[in-house]
Short mmCIF file of C-alpha atoms in Angstrom, two decimals:
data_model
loop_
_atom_site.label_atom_id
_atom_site.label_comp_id
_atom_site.label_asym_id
_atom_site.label_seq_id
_atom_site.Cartn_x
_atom_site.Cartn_y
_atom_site.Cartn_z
CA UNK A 27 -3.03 18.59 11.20
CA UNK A 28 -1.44 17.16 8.03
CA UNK A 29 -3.75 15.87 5.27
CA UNK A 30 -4.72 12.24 5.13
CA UNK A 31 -3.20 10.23 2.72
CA UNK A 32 -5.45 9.22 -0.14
CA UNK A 33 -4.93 5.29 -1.33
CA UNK A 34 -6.91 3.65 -4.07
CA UNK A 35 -7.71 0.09 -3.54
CA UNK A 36 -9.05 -1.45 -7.11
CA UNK A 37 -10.09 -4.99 -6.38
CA UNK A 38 -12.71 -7.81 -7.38
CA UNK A 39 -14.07 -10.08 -5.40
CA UNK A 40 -13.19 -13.29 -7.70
CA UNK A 41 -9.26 -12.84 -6.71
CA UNK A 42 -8.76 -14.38 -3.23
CA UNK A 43 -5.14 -12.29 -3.07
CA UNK A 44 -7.82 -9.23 -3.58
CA UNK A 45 -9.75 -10.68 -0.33
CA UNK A 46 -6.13 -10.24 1.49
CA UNK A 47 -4.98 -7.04 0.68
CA UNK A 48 -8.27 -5.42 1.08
CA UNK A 49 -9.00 -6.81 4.67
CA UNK A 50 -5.58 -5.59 5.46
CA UNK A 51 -6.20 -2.16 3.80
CA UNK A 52 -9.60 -2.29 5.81
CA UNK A 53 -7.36 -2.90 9.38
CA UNK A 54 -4.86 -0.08 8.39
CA UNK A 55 -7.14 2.90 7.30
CA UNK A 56 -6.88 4.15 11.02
CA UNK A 57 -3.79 3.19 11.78
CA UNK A 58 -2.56 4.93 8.99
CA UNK A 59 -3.15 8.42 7.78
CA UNK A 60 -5.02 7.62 4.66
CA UNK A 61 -8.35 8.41 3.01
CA UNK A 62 -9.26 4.77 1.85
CA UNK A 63 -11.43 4.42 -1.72
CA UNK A 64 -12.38 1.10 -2.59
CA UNK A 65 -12.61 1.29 -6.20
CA UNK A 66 -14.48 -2.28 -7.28
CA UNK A 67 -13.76 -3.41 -10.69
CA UNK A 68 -13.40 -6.18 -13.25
CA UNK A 69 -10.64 -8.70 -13.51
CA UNK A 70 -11.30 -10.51 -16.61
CA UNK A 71 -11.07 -6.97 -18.47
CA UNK A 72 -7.92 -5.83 -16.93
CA UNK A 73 -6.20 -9.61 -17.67
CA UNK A 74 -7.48 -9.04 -21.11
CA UNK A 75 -6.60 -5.19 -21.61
CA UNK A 76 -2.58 -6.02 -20.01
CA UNK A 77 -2.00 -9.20 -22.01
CA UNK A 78 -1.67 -10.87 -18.83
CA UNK A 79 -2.31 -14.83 -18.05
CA UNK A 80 -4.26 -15.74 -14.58
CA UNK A 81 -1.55 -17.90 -12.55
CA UNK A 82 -4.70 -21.15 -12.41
CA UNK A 83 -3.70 -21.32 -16.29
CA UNK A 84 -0.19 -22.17 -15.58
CA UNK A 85 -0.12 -25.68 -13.65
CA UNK A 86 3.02 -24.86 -11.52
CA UNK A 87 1.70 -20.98 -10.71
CA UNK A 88 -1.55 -23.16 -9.55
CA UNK A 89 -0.24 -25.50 -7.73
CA UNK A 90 1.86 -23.26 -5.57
CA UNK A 91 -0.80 -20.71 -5.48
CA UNK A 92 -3.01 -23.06 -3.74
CA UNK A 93 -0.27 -23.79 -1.11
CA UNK A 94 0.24 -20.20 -0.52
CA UNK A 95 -3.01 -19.46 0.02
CA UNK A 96 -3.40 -21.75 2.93
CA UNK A 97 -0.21 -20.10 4.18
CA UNK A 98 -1.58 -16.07 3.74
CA UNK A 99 -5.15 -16.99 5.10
CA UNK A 100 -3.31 -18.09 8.69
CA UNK A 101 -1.03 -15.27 8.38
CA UNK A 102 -3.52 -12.47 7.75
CA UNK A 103 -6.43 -14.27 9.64
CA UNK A 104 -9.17 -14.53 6.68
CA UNK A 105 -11.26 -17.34 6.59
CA UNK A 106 -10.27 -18.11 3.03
CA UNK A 107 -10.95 -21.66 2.01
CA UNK A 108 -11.04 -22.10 -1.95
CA UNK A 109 -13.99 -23.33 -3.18
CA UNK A 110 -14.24 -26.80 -4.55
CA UNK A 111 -13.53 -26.14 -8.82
CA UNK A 112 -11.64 -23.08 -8.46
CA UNK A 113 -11.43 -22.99 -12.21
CA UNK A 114 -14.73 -23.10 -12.60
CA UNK A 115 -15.72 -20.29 -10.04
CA UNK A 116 -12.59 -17.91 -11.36
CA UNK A 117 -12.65 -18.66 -15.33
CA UNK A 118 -16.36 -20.21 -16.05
CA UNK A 119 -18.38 -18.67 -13.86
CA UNK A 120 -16.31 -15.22 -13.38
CA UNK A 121 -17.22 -11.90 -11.59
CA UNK A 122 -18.54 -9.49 -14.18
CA UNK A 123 -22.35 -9.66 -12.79
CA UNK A 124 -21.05 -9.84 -9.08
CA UNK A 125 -18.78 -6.32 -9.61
CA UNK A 126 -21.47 -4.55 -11.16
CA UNK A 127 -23.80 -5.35 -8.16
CA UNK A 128 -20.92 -3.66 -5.84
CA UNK A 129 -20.56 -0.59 -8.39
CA UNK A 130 -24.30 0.05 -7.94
CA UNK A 131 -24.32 -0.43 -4.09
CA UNK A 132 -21.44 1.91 -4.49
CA UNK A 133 -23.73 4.27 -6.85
CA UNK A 134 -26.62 4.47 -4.34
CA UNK A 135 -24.53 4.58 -0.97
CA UNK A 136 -23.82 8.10 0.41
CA UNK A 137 -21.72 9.56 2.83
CA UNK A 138 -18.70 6.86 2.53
CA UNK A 139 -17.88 3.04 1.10
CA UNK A 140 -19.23 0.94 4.25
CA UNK A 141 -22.09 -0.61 2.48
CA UNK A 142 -19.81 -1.78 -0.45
CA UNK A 143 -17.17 -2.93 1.99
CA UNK A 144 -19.64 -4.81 4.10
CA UNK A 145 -20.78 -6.14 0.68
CA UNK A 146 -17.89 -6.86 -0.90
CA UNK A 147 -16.46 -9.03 2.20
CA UNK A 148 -19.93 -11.18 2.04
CA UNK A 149 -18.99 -11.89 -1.34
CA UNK A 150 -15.47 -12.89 -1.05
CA UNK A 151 -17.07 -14.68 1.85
CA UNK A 152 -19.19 -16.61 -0.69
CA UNK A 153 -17.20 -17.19 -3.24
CA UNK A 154 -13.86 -18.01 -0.79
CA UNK A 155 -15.01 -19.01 2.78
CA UNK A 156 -18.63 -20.99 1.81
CA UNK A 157 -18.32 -21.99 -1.83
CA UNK A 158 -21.24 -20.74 -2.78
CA UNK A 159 -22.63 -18.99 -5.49
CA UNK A 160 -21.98 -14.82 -6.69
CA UNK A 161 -23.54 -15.08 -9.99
CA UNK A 162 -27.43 -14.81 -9.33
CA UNK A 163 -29.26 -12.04 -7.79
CA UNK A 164 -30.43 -14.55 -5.12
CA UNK A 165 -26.53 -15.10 -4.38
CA UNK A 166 -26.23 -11.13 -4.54
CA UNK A 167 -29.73 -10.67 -2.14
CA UNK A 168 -28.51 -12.77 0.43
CA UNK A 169 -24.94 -11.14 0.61
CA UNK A 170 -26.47 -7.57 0.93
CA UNK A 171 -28.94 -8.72 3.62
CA UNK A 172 -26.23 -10.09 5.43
CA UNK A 173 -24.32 -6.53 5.15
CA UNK A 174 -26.86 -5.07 6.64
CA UNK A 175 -28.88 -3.47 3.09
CA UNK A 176 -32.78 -3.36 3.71
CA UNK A 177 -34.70 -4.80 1.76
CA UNK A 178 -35.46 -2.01 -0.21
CA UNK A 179 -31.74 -0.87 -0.94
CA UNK A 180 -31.35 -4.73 -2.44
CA UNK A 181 -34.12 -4.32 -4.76
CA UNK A 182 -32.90 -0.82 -5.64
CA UNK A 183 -29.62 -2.19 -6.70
CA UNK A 184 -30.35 -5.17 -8.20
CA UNK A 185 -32.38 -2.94 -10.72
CA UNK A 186 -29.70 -0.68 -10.97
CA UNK A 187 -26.69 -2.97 -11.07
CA UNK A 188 -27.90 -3.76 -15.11
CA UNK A 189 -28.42 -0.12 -16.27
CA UNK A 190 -26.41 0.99 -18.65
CA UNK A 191 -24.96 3.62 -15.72
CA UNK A 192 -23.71 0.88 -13.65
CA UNK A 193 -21.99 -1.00 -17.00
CA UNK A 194 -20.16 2.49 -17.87
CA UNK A 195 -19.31 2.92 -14.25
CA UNK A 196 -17.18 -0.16 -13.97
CA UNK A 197 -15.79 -0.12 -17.37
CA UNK A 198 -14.55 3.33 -16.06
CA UNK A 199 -13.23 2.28 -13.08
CA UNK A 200 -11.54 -0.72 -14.85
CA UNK A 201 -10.37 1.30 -17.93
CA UNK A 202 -9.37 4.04 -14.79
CA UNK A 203 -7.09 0.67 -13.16
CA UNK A 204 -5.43 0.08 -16.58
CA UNK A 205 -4.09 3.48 -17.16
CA UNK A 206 -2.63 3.62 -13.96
CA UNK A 207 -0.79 0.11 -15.62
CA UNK A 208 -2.41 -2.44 -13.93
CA UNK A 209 -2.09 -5.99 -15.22
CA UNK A 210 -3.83 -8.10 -11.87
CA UNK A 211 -5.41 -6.99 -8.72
CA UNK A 212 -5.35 -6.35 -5.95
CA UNK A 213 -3.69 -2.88 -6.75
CA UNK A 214 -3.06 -0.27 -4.35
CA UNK A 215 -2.77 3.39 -5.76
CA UNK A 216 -0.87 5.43 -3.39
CA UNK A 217 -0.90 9.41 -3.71
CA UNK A 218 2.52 10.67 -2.76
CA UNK A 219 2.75 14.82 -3.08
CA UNK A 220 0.61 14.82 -6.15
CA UNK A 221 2.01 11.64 -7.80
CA UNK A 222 0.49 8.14 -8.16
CA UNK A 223 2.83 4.97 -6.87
CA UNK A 224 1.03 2.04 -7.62
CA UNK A 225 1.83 -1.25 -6.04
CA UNK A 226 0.41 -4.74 -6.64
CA UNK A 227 -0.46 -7.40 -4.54
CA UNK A 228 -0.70 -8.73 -1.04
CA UNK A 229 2.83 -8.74 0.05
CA UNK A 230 4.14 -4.86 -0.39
CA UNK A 231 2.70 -3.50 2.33
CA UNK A 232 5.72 -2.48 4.15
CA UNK A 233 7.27 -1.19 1.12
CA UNK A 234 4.11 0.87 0.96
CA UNK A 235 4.30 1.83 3.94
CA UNK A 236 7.87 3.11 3.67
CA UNK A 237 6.89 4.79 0.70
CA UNK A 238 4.12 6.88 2.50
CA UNK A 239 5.90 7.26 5.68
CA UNK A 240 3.68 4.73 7.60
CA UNK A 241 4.89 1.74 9.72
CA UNK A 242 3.47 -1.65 8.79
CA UNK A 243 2.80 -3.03 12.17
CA UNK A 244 1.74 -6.86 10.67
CA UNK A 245 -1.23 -8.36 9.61
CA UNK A 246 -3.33 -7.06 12.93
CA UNK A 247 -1.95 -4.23 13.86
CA UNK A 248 -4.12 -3.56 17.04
CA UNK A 249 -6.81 -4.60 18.78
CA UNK A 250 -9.58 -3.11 16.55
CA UNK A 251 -8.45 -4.89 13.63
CA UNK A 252 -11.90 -5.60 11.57
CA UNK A 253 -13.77 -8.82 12.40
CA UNK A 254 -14.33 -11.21 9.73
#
């Protein structure tokens, strides 16, 4: 039996594209022969670290972005719905508190990444499906319950998530995301006989796919496909 693919998925939950690729990454983990690691980090630090400008500064990239958002949510079939001051949410507001709660569910969990991807979907659920809140550990508390944490995990995070560990952590991960030359997320980090291929976004898939000697099969490629 040949050796499972490994494929790095660096994401944060305040980048709706992020919501798509990872739900599609989620779907293809077992339809594909790769070893999936969801490697949460933060946004604002990789825009910042690349030079890069967020498309909802540039009034065209927004405008279509909104458009094509609509479009990808009935194509991949996530409930994404953008909140009601996107701006707000994505450049006010931001992520950094929300991505250090996944790195410490991610800390604690052992044994695999289900609690952080059960985690991570309630908050893009939040933030993208509900418009609600991921900014307050009340926001954060109610997301975990709903992944299934007990009450005692949630408290155990939420005490962890602002150590000083669980700061390093991300800024790893993130600093980890910009040497591999990211400059936005989602970012897909595909292992290929010993050397990374990165790719970025929600529509490469089937290039990806090509490039690992997989078959993208569409946005729900069987039956099993996760349920949102």
């Amino acid at each position: 039996m040949t050796s499972r693919k490994v494929v790095e998925l660096f994401y944060d939950v305040v980048s709706p594209y992020s919501w798509l690729g990872f739900e599609i990454m989620c779907r293809y983990r077992n339809v594909w022969n790769i070893d999936l690691k969801l490697r949460p980090a933060f946004l604002g630090a990789i825009m910042h670290g690349a030079g890069n400008k967020p498309p909802g500064l540039v009034p065209n990239k927004f405008s279509y972005m909104t458009k094509d958002l609509h479009r990808l949510a009935n194509y991949f079939d996530v409930p994404l719905h953008p909140p009601s001051d996107p701006f707000e949410v994505m450049f006010q507001k931001g992520s950094l508190s929300a991505m250090r709660f996944v790195t410490a569910v991610q800390q604690i969990e052992k044994g695999g990444d289900k609690q952080v991807e059960q985690v991570s979907r309630e908050l893009w659920r939040r933030i993208w499906s509900e418009d609600k809140d991921i900014t307050q550990p009340e926001s954060f508390s109610e997301a975990a319950k709903k992944a299934g944490l007990t009450d005692g995990e949630i408290e155990e995070v939420l005490k962890l998530c602002i150590s000083q560990e669980v700061k390093d952590k991300l800024k790893h991960t993130t600093q980890e995301a910009l040497n591999y030359g990211a400059f936005g997320f989602p970012m897909l980090i595909c292992h290929i006989d010993g050397k990374p291929e990165m790719f970025f976004g929600s529509d490469r898939f089937e290039l990806m796919a090509n490039c690992i000697g997989e078959k993208w099969l569409g946005p729900k490629p069987d039956s099993s496909a996760s349920k949102l």
